[in-house]
Amino acid sequence: MSPPPLQLSANPRKTAGVRNLGPVDIEALRAAVLAIPEAVWRAEDQAKPNRFGVLDDTRHIVFRFVDNPLDWRGSHDRPAWPQWRPLLAPVLDAAVRPYGYGRGVFPRVMLARMRPGGVIHPHVDANPAARWPHKIHVPLLTNAGVLCFFGGEARHFPPGEAVEVDNLGPHWVKNTGGTDRIHLIFEYYDADQPDPDWLAPLLRQAVSR
């Protein structure tokens, strides 16, 4: 007889809607991102580790990513990280300052570019490694026709405003405007926070299969 399924509870520190983290200086990063050649976007998107059908209208450049979709505690730098770290680090650090963590970790960091008319259909971030870290967006390029649905409400996120979003509830994005939408999207967690009770049994189950 198989054991009952584990209840993978969310980190109680995560927002259940949208949390405004305040303005950050995106000018240097934004200028560099807008200068990325199309060939680089294509190559990086083809090599990305986050291949999910719901993201078909979105291209990515992935700087850091988790080693295991079950566990956020292990992550690695991807080839673009060393070049981009001097531009990314000030934005990442400013966005997460409100949390006040002494040992904060960024397991996933990426750029997400959605074409005009693009759609991310309703979904939840289902892999267990997404249940614990905060999920944070910093819009770099947007337009008034970009709507993001989080926490039961459609919103427009202005450029340079960092926001934490509820990635565990249904969410979607539409770009009904005439220009690209580019967000810096990343995860963040407190390395000093105790692991949830469900993590060790989950990893044991995965090993035994």
Short mmCIF file of the C-alpha atoms (twelve columns), coordinates in Angstrom:
data_MODEL
# 
_entry.id   MODEL 
# 
loop_
_atom_site.group_PDB 
_atom_site.id 
_atom_site.type_symbol 
_atom_site.label_atom_id 
_atom_site.label_alt_id 
_atom_site.label_comp_id 
_atom_site.label_asym_id 
_atom_site.label_seq_id 
_atom_site.Cartn_x 
_atom_site.Cartn_y 
_atom_site.Cartn_z 
_atom_site.pdbx_PDB_model_num 
ATOM 1   C CA . MET A 1   0.000  0.000  0.000   1 
ATOM 2   C CA . SER A 2   1.495  3.334  -1.072  1 
ATOM 3   C CA . PRO A 3   1.910  6.129  1.513   1 
ATOM 4   C CA . PRO A 4   -0.468 9.097  1.369   1 
ATOM 5   C CA . PRO A 5   0.752  12.001 -0.788  1 
ATOM 6   C CA . LEU A 6   2.784  14.646 0.995   1 
ATOM 7   C CA . GLN A 7   1.158  18.006 1.626   1 
ATOM 8   C CA . LEU A 8   3.646  20.465 0.145   1 
ATOM 9   C CA . SER A 9   2.787  23.600 2.083   1 
ATOM 10  C CA . ALA A 10  4.015  26.993 0.909   1 
ATOM 11  C CA . ASN A 11  6.556  29.094 2.725   1 
ATOM 12  C CA . PRO A 12  4.482  31.184 5.169   1 
ATOM 13  C CA . ARG A 13  6.660  34.197 4.307   1 
ATOM 14  C CA . LYS A 14  5.552  34.176 0.671   1 
ATOM 15  C CA . THR A 15  2.915  36.640 -0.414  1 
ATOM 16  C CA . ALA A 16  -0.566 35.327 -1.150  1 
ATOM 17  C CA . GLY A 17  -1.139 38.115 -3.680  1 
ATOM 18  C CA . VAL A 18  1.254  40.877 -4.720  1 
ATOM 19  C CA . ARG A 19  3.772  42.605 -2.462  1 
ATOM 20  C CA . ASN A 20  5.256  45.900 -3.655  1 
ATOM 21  C CA . LEU A 21  8.967  45.975 -2.812  1 
ATOM 22  C CA . GLY A 22  9.546  49.510 -4.076  1 
ATOM 23  C CA . PRO A 23  11.497 51.225 -6.862  1 
ATOM 24  C CA . VAL A 24  14.932 50.083 -7.990  1 
ATOM 25  C CA . ASP A 25  17.408 51.696 -10.389 1 
ATOM 26  C CA . ILE A 26  17.167 49.722 -13.627 1 
ATOM 27  C CA . GLU A 27  18.759 52.191 -16.055 1 
ATOM 28  C CA . ALA A 28  22.142 50.490 -16.601 1 
ATOM 29  C CA . LEU A 29  20.624 47.012 -16.761 1 
ATOM 30  C CA . ARG A 30  17.806 48.132 -19.036 1 
ATOM 31  C CA . ALA A 31  20.213 49.768 -21.516 1 
ATOM 32  C CA . ALA A 32  22.314 46.603 -21.671 1 
ATOM 33  C CA . VAL A 33  19.267 44.377 -22.114 1 
ATOM 34  C CA . LEU A 34  17.893 46.500 -24.954 1 
ATOM 35  C CA . ALA A 35  21.247 46.139 -26.719 1 
ATOM 36  C CA . ILE A 36  21.176 42.323 -26.714 1 
ATOM 37  C CA . PRO A 37  21.294 41.107 -30.347 1 
ATOM 38  C CA . GLU A 38  18.433 38.990 -31.636 1 
ATOM 39  C CA . ALA A 39  20.857 36.152 -32.342 1 
ATOM 40  C CA . VAL A 40  21.783 36.032 -28.648 1 
ATOM 41  C CA . TRP A 41  18.136 35.948 -27.583 1 
ATOM 42  C CA . ARG A 42  17.520 33.042 -29.985 1 
ATOM 43  C CA . ALA A 43  20.548 31.065 -28.871 1 
ATOM 44  C CA . GLU A 44  19.894 31.569 -25.157 1 
ATOM 45  C CA . ASP A 45  16.219 30.679 -25.526 1 
ATOM 46  C CA . GLN A 46  17.045 27.481 -27.383 1 
ATOM 47  C CA . ALA A 47  19.417 26.447 -24.583 1 
ATOM 48  C CA . LYS A 48  17.168 27.382 -21.648 1 
ATOM 49  C CA . PRO A 49  16.391 24.782 -18.963 1 
ATOM 50  C CA . ASN A 50  12.858 26.080 -18.257 1 
ATOM 51  C CA . ARG A 51  10.994 24.534 -21.179 1 
ATOM 52  C CA . PHE A 52  7.288  24.540 -20.366 1 
ATOM 53  C CA . GLY A 53  4.532  24.704 -22.978 1 
ATOM 54  C CA . VAL A 54  2.771  27.540 -21.168 1 
ATOM 55  C CA . LEU A 55  5.832  29.740 -21.847 1 
ATOM 56  C CA . ASP A 56  5.887  29.255 -25.622 1 
ATOM 57  C CA . ASP A 57  5.267  32.972 -26.278 1 
ATOM 58  C CA . THR A 58  8.125  33.998 -23.974 1 
ATOM 59  C CA . ARG A 59  11.844 33.923 -24.684 1 
ATOM 60  C CA . HIS A 60  14.340 33.670 -21.837 1 
ATOM 61  C CA . ILE A 61  17.942 34.313 -20.979 1 
ATOM 62  C CA . VAL A 62  18.633 32.238 -17.869 1 
ATOM 63  C CA . PHE A 63  21.472 33.337 -15.575 1 
ATOM 64  C CA . ARG A 64  20.966 30.983 -12.608 1 
ATOM 65  C CA . PHE A 65  18.827 27.862 -12.256 1 
ATOM 66  C CA . VAL A 66  18.026 25.108 -9.766  1 
ATOM 67  C CA . ASP A 67  19.841 21.783 -9.986  1 
ATOM 68  C CA . ASN A 68  16.715 19.790 -9.106  1 
ATOM 69  C CA . PRO A 69  13.040 20.741 -9.606  1 
ATOM 70  C CA . LEU A 70  12.315 19.269 -6.162  1 
ATOM 71  C CA . ASP A 71  14.858 21.296 -4.173  1 
ATOM 72  C CA . TRP A 72  15.577 25.051 -4.276  1 
ATOM 73  C CA . ARG A 73  18.685 24.724 -2.080  1 
ATOM 74  C CA . GLY A 74  20.932 23.608 -4.938  1 
ATOM 75  C CA . SER A 75  21.450 25.959 -7.880  1 
ATOM 76  C CA . HIS A 76  24.123 26.859 -10.401 1 
ATOM 77  C CA . ASP A 77  25.398 29.699 -12.540 1 
ATOM 78  C CA . ARG A 78  24.730 29.444 -16.269 1 
ATOM 79  C CA . PRO A 79  27.198 30.692 -18.901 1 
ATOM 80  C CA . ALA A 80  25.780 34.240 -19.131 1 
ATOM 81  C CA . TRP A 81  25.967 34.907 -15.361 1 
ATOM 82  C CA . PRO A 82  29.624 36.054 -15.034 1 
ATOM 83  C CA . GLN A 83  29.232 38.668 -17.759 1 
ATOM 84  C CA . TRP A 84  25.903 39.970 -16.456 1 
ATOM 85  C CA . ARG A 85  26.460 39.749 -12.712 1 
ATOM 86  C CA . PRO A 86  27.865 43.313 -12.316 1 
ATOM 87  C CA . LEU A 87  24.664 44.707 -13.862 1 
ATOM 88  C CA . LEU A 88  22.249 42.275 -12.222 1 
ATOM 89  C CA . ALA A 89  23.586 42.286 -8.664  1 
ATOM 90  C CA . PRO A 90  22.682 45.919 -7.795  1 
ATOM 91  C CA . VAL A 91  19.108 45.404 -9.030  1 
ATOM 92  C CA . LEU A 92  18.710 42.064 -7.241  1 
ATOM 93  C CA . ASP A 93  20.136 43.415 -3.976  1 
ATOM 94  C CA . ALA A 94  17.985 46.555 -4.038  1 
ATOM 95  C CA . ALA A 95  14.806 44.603 -4.777  1 
ATOM 96  C CA . VAL A 96  15.242 42.190 -1.853  1 
ATOM 97  C CA . ARG A 97  16.419 44.727 0.740   1 
ATOM 98  C CA . PRO A 98  12.957 44.848 2.394   1 
ATOM 99  C CA . TYR A 99  13.287 41.191 3.462   1 
ATOM 100 C CA . GLY A 100 16.364 41.828 5.591   1 
ATOM 101 C CA . TYR A 101 17.793 38.317 5.233   1 
ATOM 102 C CA . GLY A 102 21.375 37.833 6.413   1 
ATOM 103 C CA . ARG A 103 22.032 34.965 3.990   1 
ATOM 104 C CA . GLY A 104 19.705 35.372 1.060   1 
ATOM 105 C CA . VAL A 105 20.088 33.125 -1.993  1 
ATOM 106 C CA . PHE A 106 18.946 33.601 -5.610  1 
ATOM 107 C CA . PRO A 107 18.290 30.087 -6.972  1 
ATOM 108 C CA . ARG A 108 16.765 31.243 -10.280 1 
ATOM 109 C CA . VAL A 109 17.487 34.469 -12.172 1 
ATOM 110 C CA . MET A 110 16.375 35.170 -15.740 1 
ATOM 111 C CA . LEU A 111 15.146 37.669 -18.292 1 
ATOM 112 C CA . ALA A 112 11.727 36.966 -19.802 1 
ATOM 113 C CA . ARG A 113 10.768 38.629 -23.090 1 
ATOM 114 C CA . MET A 114 7.213  38.460 -24.385 1 
ATOM 115 C CA . ARG A 115 6.401  39.595 -27.925 1 
ATOM 116 C CA . PRO A 116 3.450  41.885 -28.724 1 
ATOM 117 C CA . GLY A 117 0.306  39.767 -28.686 1 
ATOM 118 C CA . GLY A 118 1.975  37.146 -26.507 1 
ATOM 119 C CA . VAL A 119 0.096  35.231 -23.826 1 
ATOM 120 C CA . ILE A 120 1.092  33.114 -20.845 1 
ATOM 121 C CA . HIS A 121 -2.019 31.058 -20.164 1 
ATOM 122 C CA . PRO A 122 -3.348 30.478 -16.621 1 
ATOM 123 C CA . HIS A 123 -1.156 28.107 -14.636 1 
ATOM 124 C CA . VAL A 124 0.553  27.609 -11.286 1 
ATOM 125 C CA . ASP A 125 4.260  26.987 -10.679 1 
ATOM 126 C CA . ALA A 126 3.899  23.330 -9.823  1 
ATOM 127 C CA . ASN A 127 7.422  22.055 -9.196  1 
ATOM 128 C CA . PRO A 128 8.281  21.736 -5.482  1 
ATOM 129 C CA . ALA A 129 11.393 23.928 -5.827  1 
ATOM 130 C CA . ALA A 130 9.054  26.857 -6.578  1 
ATOM 131 C CA . ARG A 131 7.049  26.503 -3.359  1 
ATOM 132 C CA . TRP A 132 9.555  27.990 -0.925  1 
ATOM 133 C CA . PRO A 133 11.418 30.971 -2.485  1 
ATOM 134 C CA . HIS A 134 9.859  34.361 -3.034  1 
ATOM 135 C CA . LYS A 135 9.056  34.972 -6.736  1 
ATOM 136 C CA . ILE A 136 9.987  38.519 -7.759  1 
ATOM 137 C CA . HIS A 137 9.525  40.555 -10.948 1 
ATOM 138 C CA . VAL A 138 11.284 43.772 -11.959 1 
ATOM 139 C CA . PRO A 139 9.850  45.149 -15.222 1 
ATOM 140 C CA . LEU A 140 12.558 46.559 -17.495 1 
ATOM 141 C CA . LEU A 141 10.456 47.238 -20.597 1 
ATOM 142 C CA . THR A 142 6.676  47.291 -20.743 1 
ATOM 143 C CA . ASN A 143 3.655  49.083 -22.170 1 
ATOM 144 C CA . ALA A 144 0.165  49.964 -20.974 1 
ATOM 145 C CA . GLY A 145 -1.240 46.861 -22.693 1 
ATOM 146 C CA . VAL A 146 0.701  44.410 -20.521 1 
ATOM 147 C CA . LEU A 147 -1.528 42.850 -17.868 1 
ATOM 148 C CA . CYS A 148 -0.343 40.400 -15.212 1 
ATOM 149 C CA . PHE A 149 -2.921 38.418 -13.229 1 
ATOM 150 C CA . PHE A 150 -1.776 37.514 -9.714  1 
ATOM 151 C CA . GLY A 151 -3.653 37.215 -6.465  1 
ATOM 152 C CA . GLY A 152 -7.046 37.252 -8.177  1 
ATOM 153 C CA . GLU A 153 -6.547 40.584 -9.944  1 
ATOM 154 C CA . ALA A 154 -5.174 41.795 -13.289 1 
ATOM 155 C CA . ARG A 155 -2.537 44.500 -12.833 1 
ATOM 156 C CA . HIS A 156 -0.025 46.516 -14.811 1 
ATOM 157 C CA . PHE A 157 3.458  46.542 -13.267 1 
ATOM 158 C CA . PRO A 158 5.368  49.751 -14.123 1 
ATOM 159 C CA . PRO A 159 9.054  49.658 -15.074 1 
ATOM 160 C CA . GLY A 160 11.544 49.786 -12.217 1 
ATOM 161 C CA . GLU A 161 9.059  48.693 -9.531  1 
ATOM 162 C CA . ALA A 162 10.007 45.420 -7.854  1 
ATOM 163 C CA . VAL A 163 7.088  43.191 -6.870  1 
ATOM 164 C CA . GLU A 164 6.787  39.805 -5.235  1 
ATOM 165 C CA . VAL A 165 3.979  37.730 -6.755  1 
ATOM 166 C CA . ASP A 166 2.033  34.644 -5.716  1 
ATOM 167 C CA . ASN A 167 3.329  31.993 -8.118  1 
ATOM 168 C CA . LEU A 168 1.365  29.194 -6.402  1 
ATOM 169 C CA . GLY A 169 -2.053 30.571 -7.282  1 
ATOM 170 C CA . PRO A 170 -3.420 30.737 -10.846 1 
ATOM 171 C CA . HIS A 171 -1.671 33.465 -12.830 1 
ATOM 172 C CA . TRP A 172 -1.414 34.631 -16.420 1 
ATOM 173 C CA . VAL A 173 0.102  37.410 -18.542 1 
ATOM 174 C CA . LYS A 174 -1.088 39.138 -21.723 1 
ATOM 175 C CA . ASN A 175 0.787  41.648 -23.868 1 
ATOM 176 C CA . THR A 176 -1.896 43.431 -25.876 1 
ATOM 177 C CA . GLY A 177 0.418  46.356 -26.674 1 
ATOM 178 C CA . GLY A 178 2.690  46.988 -29.629 1 
ATOM 179 C CA . THR A 179 6.082  46.528 -27.956 1 
ATOM 180 C CA . ASP A 180 7.939  43.765 -26.166 1 
ATOM 181 C CA . ARG A 181 7.576  43.169 -22.459 1 
ATOM 182 C CA . ILE A 182 10.852 42.303 -20.709 1 
ATOM 183 C CA . HIS A 183 10.964 41.435 -17.015 1 
ATOM 184 C CA . LEU A 184 13.820 40.435 -14.765 1 
ATOM 185 C CA . ILE A 185 12.346 37.469 -12.868 1 
ATOM 186 C CA . PHE A 186 14.048 35.757 -9.969  1 
ATOM 187 C CA . GLU A 187 13.562 33.734 -6.807  1 
ATOM 188 C CA . TYR A 188 14.934 34.498 -3.362  1 
ATOM 189 C CA . TYR A 189 14.979 32.668 -0.055  1 
ATOM 190 C CA . ASP A 190 16.506 32.868 3.413   1 
ATOM 191 C CA . ALA A 191 19.244 30.231 3.855   1 
ATOM 192 C CA . ASP A 192 18.845 30.568 7.647   1 
ATOM 193 C CA . GLN A 193 15.138 29.669 7.592   1 
ATOM 194 C CA . PRO A 194 14.491 26.041 8.628   1 
ATOM 195 C CA . ASP A 195 13.555 23.697 5.797   1 
ATOM 196 C CA . PRO A 196 9.889  22.646 5.656   1 
ATOM 197 C CA . ASP A 197 8.977  19.288 7.186   1 
ATOM 198 C CA . TRP A 198 7.898  17.909 3.808   1 
ATOM 199 C CA . LEU A 199 11.224 18.407 2.006   1 
ATOM 200 C CA . ALA A 200 13.239 15.465 3.404   1 
ATOM 201 C CA . PRO A 201 10.433 12.896 2.855   1 
ATOM 202 C CA . LEU A 202 9.921  14.222 -0.674  1 
ATOM 203 C CA . LEU A 203 13.600 13.763 -1.531  1 
ATOM 204 C CA . ARG A 204 13.604 10.277 0.029   1 
ATOM 205 C CA . GLN A 205 10.604 9.284  -2.073  1 
ATOM 206 C CA . ALA A 206 12.346 10.549 -5.215  1 
ATOM 207 C CA . VAL A 207 15.471 8.493  -4.470  1 
ATOM 208 C CA . SER A 208 13.464 5.313  -3.785  1 
ATOM 209 C CA . ARG A 209 11.649 5.395  -7.115  1 
# 
